[in-house]
Amino acid sequence: MKIFLDTANLESIKKFNDMGLLDGITTNPSLMSKEGGNPKDGMKQITNIIKGDVSLEVVSTDYAGMIEEGKRLRQYGDNVVVKVPMTSDGLKACKNLSSEGIPVNVTLVFSPNQALLAAKSGAKYVSPFIGRLDDIGQDGMHLIKEIKEIFSNYDFGTEILVASVRHPMHVIEAAKIGADVVTLPPAVLDKMLKHPLTDIGLKNFLADWEKLKSENSDIKI
Ligand code: E4P
């Protein structure tokens, strides 16, 4: 399963990229707005730091505008994936950009039918938002199961990118289902790393080593 970071925060991107954990990045206008400044600078820097796919989202809602913005976004790097909303114009733009070799991520997907149409339109990624479905009392993970079942019946080549992830249990469930990608807020990735027994165990190992050192002055690993 690929791990993307769902942020436009350069510090977090550098931190997890340096650990070798990141296969890509997803951004959206809200994440860009959270960081402030000129989004163009941020986009350029992210595409330079990350070798894998970086999803940058269009803000036009009409077909022609999406195509124009998609082509401009792609100039930031060969690793740019153009993110378009799950609308009729978005699907048309997806079909066109994909046929020109520009990969597309169809975002704001909330139903299996939307995912099916995005795949039919040649999307490289389809982004179902599971957390936002959970928020309104629906089962977000059930949507991932349904999309996985549908995609496994055909030969689309579209990857399921699990988005709107809220906690580590979402990641475990997505991995069990066999989703291709999860995109994680930095806080979720941080939580995945940690376990209290790891901290306690390490503290005890080091205390025991100090004890050994006090008995043998010349030990060094
Ligand atoms: C995905 O590409 C989106 O940027 C993101 O996962 C949305 O998450 P949210 O529902 O926490 O805003």
mmCIF file of C-alpha atoms and ligand atoms in Angstrom:
data_model
loop_
_atom_site.group_PDB
_atom_site.id
_atom_site.type_symbol
_atom_site.label_atom_id
_atom_site.label_comp_id
_atom_site.label_asym_id
_atom_site.label_seq_id
_atom_site.Cartn_x
_atom_site.Cartn_y
_atom_site.Cartn_z
ATOM 1 C CA MET A 1 0.000 0.000 0.000
ATOM 2 C CA LYS A 2 1.342 3.414 -0.934
ATOM 3 C CA ILE A 3 1.416 6.157 1.697
ATOM 4 C CA PHE A 4 0.783 9.743 0.660
ATOM 5 C CA LEU A 5 0.825 12.723 3.019
ATOM 6 C CA ASP A 6 -2.318 14.876 2.901
ATOM 7 C CA THR A 7 -0.856 18.319 3.518
ATOM 8 C CA ALA A 8 0.778 21.388 2.015
ATOM 9 C CA ASN A 9 2.953 21.869 5.106
ATOM 10 C CA LEU A 10 6.575 21.815 3.958
ATOM 11 C CA GLU A 11 8.003 21.004 7.371
ATOM 12 C CA SER A 12 5.868 17.843 7.697
ATOM 13 C CA ILE A 13 6.566 16.883 4.093
ATOM 14 C CA LYS A 14 10.337 17.170 4.628
ATOM 15 C CA LYS A 15 10.173 15.314 7.965
ATOM 16 C CA PHE A 16 8.372 12.228 6.646
ATOM 17 C CA ASN A 17 10.122 12.302 3.288
ATOM 18 C CA ASP A 18 13.505 12.222 5.039
ATOM 19 C CA MET A 19 12.307 9.078 6.839
ATOM 20 C CA GLY A 20 11.683 7.517 3.421
ATOM 21 C CA LEU A 21 8.012 6.935 4.182
ATOM 22 C CA LEU A 22 6.328 8.969 1.473
ATOM 23 C CA ASP A 23 5.172 7.710 -1.910
ATOM 24 C CA GLY A 24 3.427 10.972 -2.735
ATOM 25 C CA ILE A 25 1.454 14.016 -1.573
ATOM 26 C CA THR A 26 -2.136 15.160 -1.904
ATOM 27 C CA THR A 27 -3.157 18.784 -1.488
ATOM 28 C CA ASN A 28 -6.384 20.706 -1.905
ATOM 29 C CA PRO A 29 -7.319 24.413 -1.809
ATOM 30 C CA SER A 30 -8.191 24.212 1.919
ATOM 31 C CA LEU A 31 -4.804 22.678 2.785
ATOM 32 C CA MET A 32 -3.067 25.360 0.671
ATOM 33 C CA SER A 33 -5.062 28.094 2.395
ATOM 34 C CA LYS A 34 -4.106 26.718 5.821
ATOM 35 C CA GLU A 35 -0.414 27.276 5.015
ATOM 36 C CA GLY A 36 -0.987 30.827 3.683
ATOM 37 C CA GLY A 37 1.522 32.645 1.427
ATOM 38 C CA ASN A 38 1.663 32.272 -2.337
ATOM 39 C CA PRO A 39 0.385 28.775 -3.196
ATOM 40 C CA LYS A 40 2.492 28.718 -6.375
ATOM 41 C CA ASP A 41 5.695 28.764 -4.280
ATOM 42 C CA GLY A 42 4.376 25.963 -2.097
ATOM 43 C CA MET A 43 3.380 23.858 -5.101
ATOM 44 C CA LYS A 44 6.809 24.311 -6.703
ATOM 45 C CA GLN A 45 8.625 23.348 -3.527
ATOM 46 C CA ILE A 46 6.475 20.277 -2.877
ATOM 47 C CA THR A 47 6.989 18.948 -6.403
ATOM 48 C CA ASN A 48 10.742 19.459 -6.006
ATOM 49 C CA ILE A 49 10.989 17.729 -2.613
ATOM 50 C CA ILE A 50 8.836 14.717 -3.502
ATOM 51 C CA LYS A 51 9.801 12.211 -6.204
ATOM 52 C CA GLY A 52 6.401 10.474 -6.251
ATOM 53 C CA ASP A 53 3.017 11.784 -7.362
ATOM 54 C CA VAL A 54 1.873 15.186 -6.084
ATOM 55 C CA SER A 55 -1.827 15.941 -6.498
ATOM 56 C CA LEU A 56 -2.523 19.644 -7.134
ATOM 57 C CA GLU A 57 -6.161 20.671 -7.430
ATOM 58 C CA VAL A 58 -7.859 22.885 -10.028
ATOM 59 C CA VAL A 59 -10.222 25.589 -8.769
ATOM 60 C CA SER A 60 -12.157 26.169 -12.004
ATOM 61 C CA THR A 61 -15.490 24.403 -12.186
ATOM 62 C CA ASP A 62 -15.940 24.529 -15.971
ATOM 63 C CA TYR A 63 -14.324 22.131 -18.445
ATOM 64 C CA ALA A 64 -12.200 24.702 -20.321
ATOM 65 C CA GLY A 65 -10.952 26.257 -17.096
ATOM 66 C CA MET A 66 -10.004 22.868 -15.647
ATOM 67 C CA ILE A 67 -8.059 21.952 -18.777
ATOM 68 C CA GLU A 68 -6.199 25.279 -18.738
ATOM 69 C CA GLU A 69 -5.400 25.061 -15.024
ATOM 70 C CA GLY A 70 -4.525 21.365 -15.258
ATOM 71 C CA LYS A 71 -1.959 22.052 -17.973
ATOM 72 C CA ARG A 72 -0.506 24.958 -15.977
ATOM 73 C CA LEU A 73 -0.298 22.840 -12.805
ATOM 74 C CA ARG A 74 1.475 20.104 -14.728
ATOM 75 C CA GLN A 75 4.251 22.583 -15.539
ATOM 76 C CA TYR A 76 5.335 22.450 -11.885
ATOM 77 C CA GLY A 77 6.723 18.960 -12.483
ATOM 78 C CA ASP A 78 6.403 15.622 -14.262
ATOM 79 C CA ASN A 79 5.170 14.170 -10.972
ATOM 80 C CA VAL A 80 2.088 16.435 -10.862
ATOM 81 C CA VAL A 81 -1.275 14.683 -10.856
ATOM 82 C CA VAL A 82 -4.132 17.051 -11.650
ATOM 83 C CA LYS A 83 -6.936 16.837 -9.132
ATOM 84 C CA VAL A 84 -10.409 17.528 -10.503
ATOM 85 C CA PRO A 85 -13.753 17.417 -8.697
ATOM 86 C CA MET A 86 -16.248 14.594 -9.322
ATOM 87 C CA THR A 87 -18.570 16.603 -11.583
ATOM 88 C CA SER A 88 -19.591 16.175 -15.212
ATOM 89 C CA ASP A 89 -17.064 18.835 -16.287
ATOM 90 C CA GLY A 90 -14.495 17.219 -14.005
ATOM 91 C CA LEU A 91 -14.969 13.825 -15.691
ATOM 92 C CA LYS A 92 -14.752 15.388 -19.136
ATOM 93 C CA ALA A 93 -11.521 17.137 -18.124
ATOM 94 C CA CYS A 94 -10.262 13.835 -16.665
ATOM 95 C CA LYS A 95 -10.861 12.039 -19.957
ATOM 96 C CA ASN A 96 -9.147 14.772 -21.976
ATOM 97 C CA LEU A 97 -6.130 15.317 -19.708
ATOM 98 C CA SER A 98 -5.622 11.540 -19.288
ATOM 99 C CA SER A 99 -5.704 11.015 -23.053
ATOM 100 C CA GLU A 100 -2.923 13.618 -23.342
ATOM 101 C CA GLY A 101 -0.825 11.684 -20.825
ATOM 102 C CA ILE A 102 -1.560 13.963 -17.855
ATOM 103 C CA PRO A 103 -2.554 11.845 -14.855
ATOM 104 C CA VAL A 104 -5.723 12.801 -12.996
ATOM 105 C CA ASN A 105 -7.010 12.280 -9.462
ATOM 106 C CA VAL A 106 -10.811 12.520 -9.239
ATOM 107 C CA THR A 107 -11.626 13.944 -5.830
ATOM 108 C CA LEU A 108 -14.729 14.337 -3.643
ATOM 109 C CA VAL A 109 -15.962 10.816 -4.400
ATOM 110 C CA PHE A 110 -18.726 9.600 -2.089
ATOM 111 C CA SER A 111 -20.391 6.693 -3.944
ATOM 112 C CA PRO A 112 -19.419 3.535 -5.857
ATOM 113 C CA ASN A 113 -21.084 4.903 -9.000
ATOM 114 C CA GLN A 114 -18.962 8.035 -8.880
ATOM 115 C CA ALA A 115 -15.849 5.867 -8.540
ATOM 116 C CA LEU A 116 -16.932 3.717 -11.480
ATOM 117 C CA LEU A 117 -17.443 6.779 -13.690
ATOM 118 C CA ALA A 118 -14.070 8.239 -12.667
ATOM 119 C CA ALA A 119 -12.387 4.957 -13.619
ATOM 120 C CA LYS A 120 -14.256 4.898 -16.949
ATOM 121 C CA SER A 121 -12.939 8.429 -17.557
ATOM 122 C CA GLY A 122 -9.343 7.242 -17.263
ATOM 123 C CA ALA A 123 -8.509 8.557 -13.782
ATOM 124 C CA LYS A 124 -5.157 7.442 -12.362
ATOM 125 C CA TYR A 125 -6.591 7.831 -8.849
ATOM 126 C CA VAL A 126 -10.076 7.941 -7.437
ATOM 127 C CA SER A 127 -10.348 9.619 -4.007
ATOM 128 C CA PRO A 128 -13.229 8.417 -1.815
ATOM 129 C CA PHE A 129 -13.530 10.622 1.317
ATOM 130 C CA ILE A 130 -14.217 8.160 4.118
ATOM 131 C CA GLY A 131 -13.986 10.479 7.138
ATOM 132 C CA ARG A 132 -16.566 12.876 5.746
ATOM 133 C CA LEU A 133 -18.981 9.937 5.258
ATOM 134 C CA ASP A 134 -18.352 8.764 8.842
ATOM 135 C CA ASP A 135 -19.034 12.363 9.955
ATOM 136 C CA ILE A 136 -22.593 12.162 8.610
ATOM 137 C CA GLY A 137 -23.290 8.744 10.091
ATOM 138 C CA GLN A 138 -22.462 6.642 7.015
ATOM 139 C CA ASP A 139 -19.842 3.892 6.812
ATOM 140 C CA GLY A 140 -16.916 5.356 4.877
ATOM 141 C CA MET A 141 -14.958 2.099 4.869
ATOM 142 C CA HIS A 142 -17.880 0.239 3.328
ATOM 143 C CA LEU A 143 -17.479 2.505 0.297
ATOM 144 C CA ILE A 144 -13.839 1.394 -0.057
ATOM 145 C CA LYS A 145 -14.957 -2.276 0.052
ATOM 146 C CA GLU A 146 -17.537 -1.658 -2.651
ATOM 147 C CA ILE A 147 -15.120 0.204 -4.939
ATOM 148 C CA LYS A 148 -12.486 -2.505 -4.456
ATOM 149 C CA GLU A 149 -15.008 -5.202 -5.404
ATOM 150 C CA ILE A 150 -16.144 -3.301 -8.508
ATOM 151 C CA PHE A 151 -12.613 -2.486 -9.689
ATOM 152 C CA SER A 152 -11.483 -6.085 -9.218
ATOM 153 C CA ASN A 153 -14.117 -7.176 -11.764
ATOM 154 C CA TYR A 154 -12.543 -5.076 -14.521
ATOM 155 C CA ASP A 155 -9.230 -3.871 -15.880
ATOM 156 C CA PHE A 156 -9.404 -0.131 -15.233
ATOM 157 C CA GLY A 157 -5.922 0.518 -13.857
ATOM 158 C CA THR A 158 -7.419 3.213 -11.614
ATOM 159 C CA GLU A 159 -6.005 3.195 -8.081
ATOM 160 C CA ILE A 160 -8.157 3.581 -4.972
ATOM 161 C CA LEU A 161 -6.743 6.486 -2.956
ATOM 162 C CA VAL A 162 -8.384 6.461 0.465
ATOM 163 C CA ALA A 163 -8.859 10.107 1.503
ATOM 164 C CA SER A 164 -10.265 12.015 4.468
ATOM 165 C CA VAL A 165 -8.529 9.620 6.848
ATOM 166 C CA ARG A 166 -9.077 10.546 10.487
ATOM 167 C CA HIS A 167 -7.209 7.951 12.598
ATOM 168 C CA PRO A 168 -4.872 4.909 12.439
ATOM 169 C CA MET A 169 -7.772 2.389 12.496
ATOM 170 C CA HIS A 170 -8.859 3.773 9.119
ATOM 171 C CA VAL A 171 -5.410 2.852 7.767
ATOM 172 C CA ILE A 172 -5.560 -0.711 9.103
ATOM 173 C CA GLU A 173 -9.031 -1.250 7.630
ATOM 174 C CA ALA A 174 -7.991 0.231 4.262
ATOM 175 C CA ALA A 175 -4.911 -2.036 4.181
ATOM 176 C CA LYS A 176 -7.027 -5.125 5.000
ATOM 177 C CA ILE A 177 -9.326 -4.311 2.106
ATOM 178 C CA GLY A 178 -6.306 -3.865 -0.169
ATOM 179 C CA ALA A 179 -6.727 -0.197 -1.067
ATOM 180 C CA ASP A 180 -3.866 0.992 -3.273
ATOM 181 C CA VAL A 181 -3.089 4.242 -1.447
ATOM 182 C CA VAL A 182 -3.957 6.029 1.792
ATOM 183 C CA THR A 183 -3.374 9.750 2.103
ATOM 184 C CA LEU A 184 -2.717 10.709 5.690
ATOM 185 C CA PRO A 185 -2.742 13.922 7.695
ATOM 186 C CA PRO A 186 0.695 14.219 9.390
ATOM 187 C CA ALA A 187 -0.918 13.669 12.821
ATOM 188 C CA VAL A 188 -2.259 10.244 11.757
ATOM 189 C CA LEU A 189 1.124 9.148 10.405
ATOM 190 C CA ASP A 190 2.711 10.282 13.684
ATOM 191 C CA LYS A 191 0.214 8.177 15.657
ATOM 192 C CA MET A 192 0.928 5.109 13.495
ATOM 193 C CA LEU A 193 4.582 5.265 14.551
ATOM 194 C CA LYS A 194 3.931 5.223 18.246
ATOM 195 C CA HIS A 195 3.181 2.610 20.879
ATOM 196 C CA PRO A 196 3.608 3.128 24.659
ATOM 197 C CA LEU A 197 5.199 -0.325 25.057
ATOM 198 C CA THR A 198 7.901 0.678 22.548
ATOM 199 C CA ASP A 199 8.738 3.744 24.674
ATOM 200 C CA ILE A 200 8.750 1.754 27.932
ATOM 201 C CA GLY A 201 10.760 -1.083 26.381
ATOM 202 C CA LEU A 202 13.398 1.288 24.983
ATOM 203 C CA LYS A 203 13.681 3.165 28.283
ATOM 204 C CA ASN A 204 14.307 -0.138 30.120
ATOM 205 C CA PHE A 205 16.858 -1.388 27.580
ATOM 206 C CA LEU A 206 18.834 1.840 27.916
ATOM 207 C CA ALA A 207 18.664 1.792 31.716
ATOM 208 C CA ASP A 208 20.005 -1.796 31.731
ATOM 209 C CA TRP A 209 22.793 -0.821 29.343
ATOM 210 C CA GLU A 210 23.791 2.062 31.641
ATOM 211 C CA LYS A 211 23.975 -0.462 34.488
ATOM 212 C CA LEU A 212 26.272 -2.688 32.417
ATOM 213 C CA LYS A 213 28.414 0.331 31.521
ATOM 214 C CA SER A 214 28.885 1.235 35.161
ATOM 215 C CA GLU A 215 30.310 -2.278 35.704
ATOM 216 C CA ASN A 216 32.525 -2.235 32.571
ATOM 217 C CA SER A 217 34.200 1.091 31.890
ATOM 218 C CA ASP A 218 35.455 0.222 28.379
ATOM 219 C CA ILE A 219 32.276 -0.989 26.616
ATOM 220 C CA LYS A 220 31.202 0.806 23.465
ATOM 221 C CA ILE A 221 29.132 -0.513 20.559
HETATM 222 C C1 E4P B 1 -7.787 14.230 -0.208
HETATM 223 O O1 E4P B 1 -7.161 14.311 -1.218
HETATM 224 C C2 E4P B 1 -8.280 15.367 0.559
HETATM 225 O O2 E4P B 1 -7.295 16.380 0.469
HETATM 226 C C3 E4P B 1 -8.463 15.090 2.037
HETATM 227 O O3 E4P B 1 -8.177 13.755 2.345
HETATM 228 C C4 E4P B 1 -9.726 15.612 2.609
HETATM 229 O O4 E4P B 1 -9.747 15.311 3.985
HETATM 230 P P1 E4P B 1 -10.697 16.045 5.039
HETATM 231 O O5 E4P B 1 -12.057 15.457 4.930
HETATM 232 O O6 E4P B 1 -10.054 15.773 6.360
HETATM 233 O O7 E4P B 1 -10.677 17.518 4.676
#
